Amino acid sequence: MENQNNVTEFVFMGLWGNKKIEPLFFFLFLLCYLSVLMGNIIILLTITCSHLIQQPMYYFLCHLSLMDLCYTSTVVPRLVRDLAAARKNISYNNCMTQLFTAHLLAGVEIFILVSMAFDRYVAIVKPLHYMVIMNRQRCNMLIIMAWVVGFWHSIALLLMVLNLPFCGPNKLDHYICDVKPLLKLVCKDIHVVSILVIANSGMVVLAIFLALVASYIVILYNLRVRSSIGRQKALSTCSSHIMVVVLFFVPCIYTYALPAGTENKDKEISLFYTVIAPMLNPLIYTLRNMEMKIAMRKVWSKVVHSDLK
């Protein structure tokens, strides 16, 4: 039997459903989005306009900032617009586009974080072979792999959703088009599909997170033999990355590792990886990193001097 699809648009129910507080959250999320733009653009300009771009760690950080910019831009502008709109609707095609784009960019970001962890692992566990292992060709290959894996994850998810019948309710209990709220509107048994979604998203994210935790346990173990100064510098870099990983992965695991039918705080928790993490990442990587601070001063002093001339 062919799948019926009578739904041409979806209507977002939003975050809290309280019209009175929506103007307040409109300005709050607009401010958050401007902070994401400013913070990540500063990191991109600082790294690309300085010698830091030659170092693998900052090369990956540059790509991470770019992903934060793109990922947040697929979610927050629509959220801000909907907070000011009387009707929060999105067409079926635009919904599928947002679903694909958001999961593609999130998938790429996850594997950039994996690449950053691998970089720190090699730097601390195999310091003598670091420049040979983490050459620019391998760094480029890791970024390409991140895009390939992100694409296959998102296309598999999209094809799964496109084959589902939406034949009645169109009120989406979320502020973005995501797979779990969409599954609640499907007019057939979603037990098998829900398991596939958990396998495609939840279990993958959980497995990657556990692998990252294991890698950092090995890194911390190997820091014992380092000098006090070397240990302090390595801990500062690693702690920044661990904070970013926890901030992004833990909410993702909570959101995607549970079945679609369960009642939980998915849409509230998702704010951590759609808004809060991209906003805090520039602060985490700059406030605790002396190299970034020095490079930032040099780059912006050049900008000021060139403007004066």
CSV table of C-alpha atoms in Angstrom, one decimal, residues 7-111:
chain,number,residue,atom,x,y,z
A,7,VAL,CA,0.2,17.3,5.0
A,8,THR,CA,1.6,20.2,3.0
A,9,GLU,CA,2.8,22.2,6.0
A,10,PHE,CA,3.6,21.9,9.7
A,11,VAL,CA,2.8,24.3,12.5
A,12,PHE,CA,5.4,24.7,15.3
A,13,MET,CA,4.0,24.7,18.8
A,14,GLY,CA,7.1,26.5,20.0
A,15,LEU,CA,9.1,26.2,23.1
A,16,TRP,CA,6.7,27.0,25.9
A,17,GLY,CA,3.4,27.9,24.3
A,18,ASN,CA,3.1,31.1,26.4
A,19,LYS,CA,2.3,34.1,24.1
A,20,LYS,CA,3.0,36.6,26.8
A,21,ILE,CA,6.7,35.7,27.3
A,22,GLU,CA,7.5,35.3,23.6
A,23,PRO,CA,8.6,39.0,23.0
A,24,LEU,CA,11.1,38.5,25.9
A,25,PHE,CA,12.5,35.3,24.3
A,26,PHE,CA,12.5,37.0,20.9
A,27,PHE,CA,15.1,39.5,22.1
A,28,LEU,CA,16.9,36.9,24.2
A,29,PHE,CA,17.4,34.5,21.3
A,30,LEU,CA,18.2,37.3,18.9
A,31,LEU,CA,21.0,38.4,21.3
A,32,CYS,CA,22.2,34.8,21.6
A,33,TYR,CA,22.4,34.5,17.8
A,34,LEU,CA,24.3,37.8,17.4
A,35,SER,CA,26.7,36.5,20.1
A,36,VAL,CA,27.2,33.2,18.1
A,37,LEU,CA,27.9,35.2,15.0
A,38,MET,CA,30.3,37.6,16.6
A,39,GLY,CA,32.2,35.1,18.7
A,40,ASN,CA,32.7,32.5,15.9
A,41,ILE,CA,33.5,35.2,13.2
A,42,ILE,CA,36.2,36.5,15.6
A,43,ILE,CA,37.7,33.0,16.0
A,44,LEU,CA,37.6,32.4,12.2
A,45,LEU,CA,39.3,35.7,11.4
A,46,THR,CA,41.9,35.3,14.2
A,47,ILE,CA,43.0,31.9,13.1
A,48,THR,CA,42.9,32.4,9.3
A,49,CYS,CA,44.8,35.7,9.6
A,50,SER,CA,47.5,34.4,11.9
A,51,HIS,CA,50.1,31.7,12.1
A,52,LEU,CA,47.7,29.5,14.1
A,53,ILE,CA,46.1,28.2,10.9
A,54,GLN,CA,49.3,26.1,10.4
A,55,GLN,CA,48.7,24.2,13.6
A,56,PRO,CA,46.3,21.2,13.3
A,57,MET,CA,44.4,22.0,16.6
A,58,TYR,CA,43.5,25.6,15.4
A,59,TYR,CA,42.8,24.3,11.9
A,60,PHE,CA,40.1,22.0,13.3
A,61,LEU,CA,38.9,24.8,15.7
A,62,CYS,CA,38.5,27.0,12.6
A,63,HIS,CA,36.2,24.4,11.0
A,64,LEU,CA,34.4,23.9,14.3
A,65,SER,CA,33.5,27.6,14.4
A,66,LEU,CA,32.4,27.5,10.8
A,67,MET,CA,30.1,24.6,11.6
A,68,ASP,CA,28.7,26.4,14.7
A,69,LEU,CA,27.9,29.4,12.5
A,70,CYS,CA,26.2,27.3,9.8
A,71,TYR,CA,24.3,25.0,12.2
A,72,THR,CA,23.0,27.8,14.4
A,73,SER,CA,21.9,29.7,11.2
A,74,THR,CA,19.7,26.8,10.2
A,75,VAL,CA,17.8,26.9,13.5
A,76,VAL,CA,17.9,30.2,15.4
A,77,PRO,CA,16.8,32.7,12.6
A,78,ARG,CA,13.5,30.7,12.1
A,79,LEU,CA,13.1,30.4,15.9
A,80,VAL,CA,13.5,34.2,16.3
A,81,ARG,CA,11.1,34.8,13.4
A,82,ASP,CA,8.5,32.4,14.8
A,83,LEU,CA,8.6,34.1,18.2
A,84,ALA,CA,7.5,37.3,16.5
A,85,ALA,CA,5.0,35.7,14.2
A,86,ALA,CA,1.3,35.0,14.8
A,87,ARG,CA,1.4,31.7,13.0
A,88,LYS,CA,4.5,29.4,13.3
A,89,ASN,CA,4.2,27.4,10.1
A,90,ILE,CA,6.7,25.8,7.7
A,91,SER,CA,6.0,24.0,4.4
A,92,TYR,CA,6.6,20.3,4.1
A,93,ASN,CA,9.6,20.7,1.7
A,94,ASN,CA,11.2,23.4,3.9
A,95,CYS,CA,10.8,21.2,6.9
A,96,MET,CA,12.6,18.3,5.1
A,97,THR,CA,15.3,20.7,4.0
A,98,GLN,CA,15.8,21.9,7.6
A,99,LEU,CA,15.9,18.3,8.9
A,100,PHE,CA,18.6,17.3,6.4
A,101,THR,CA,20.7,20.5,6.7
A,102,ALA,CA,20.6,20.5,10.6
A,103,HIS,CA,21.6,16.8,10.8
A,104,LEU,CA,24.3,17.2,8.1
A,105,LEU,CA,26.0,20.1,9.9
A,106,ALA,CA,25.6,18.5,13.3
A,107,GLY,CA,27.1,15.3,12.0
A,108,VAL,CA,30.1,17.2,10.5
A,109,GLU,CA,30.5,19.0,13.8
A,110,ILE,CA,30.6,15.8,15.8
A,111,PHE,CA,33.3,14.3,13.7
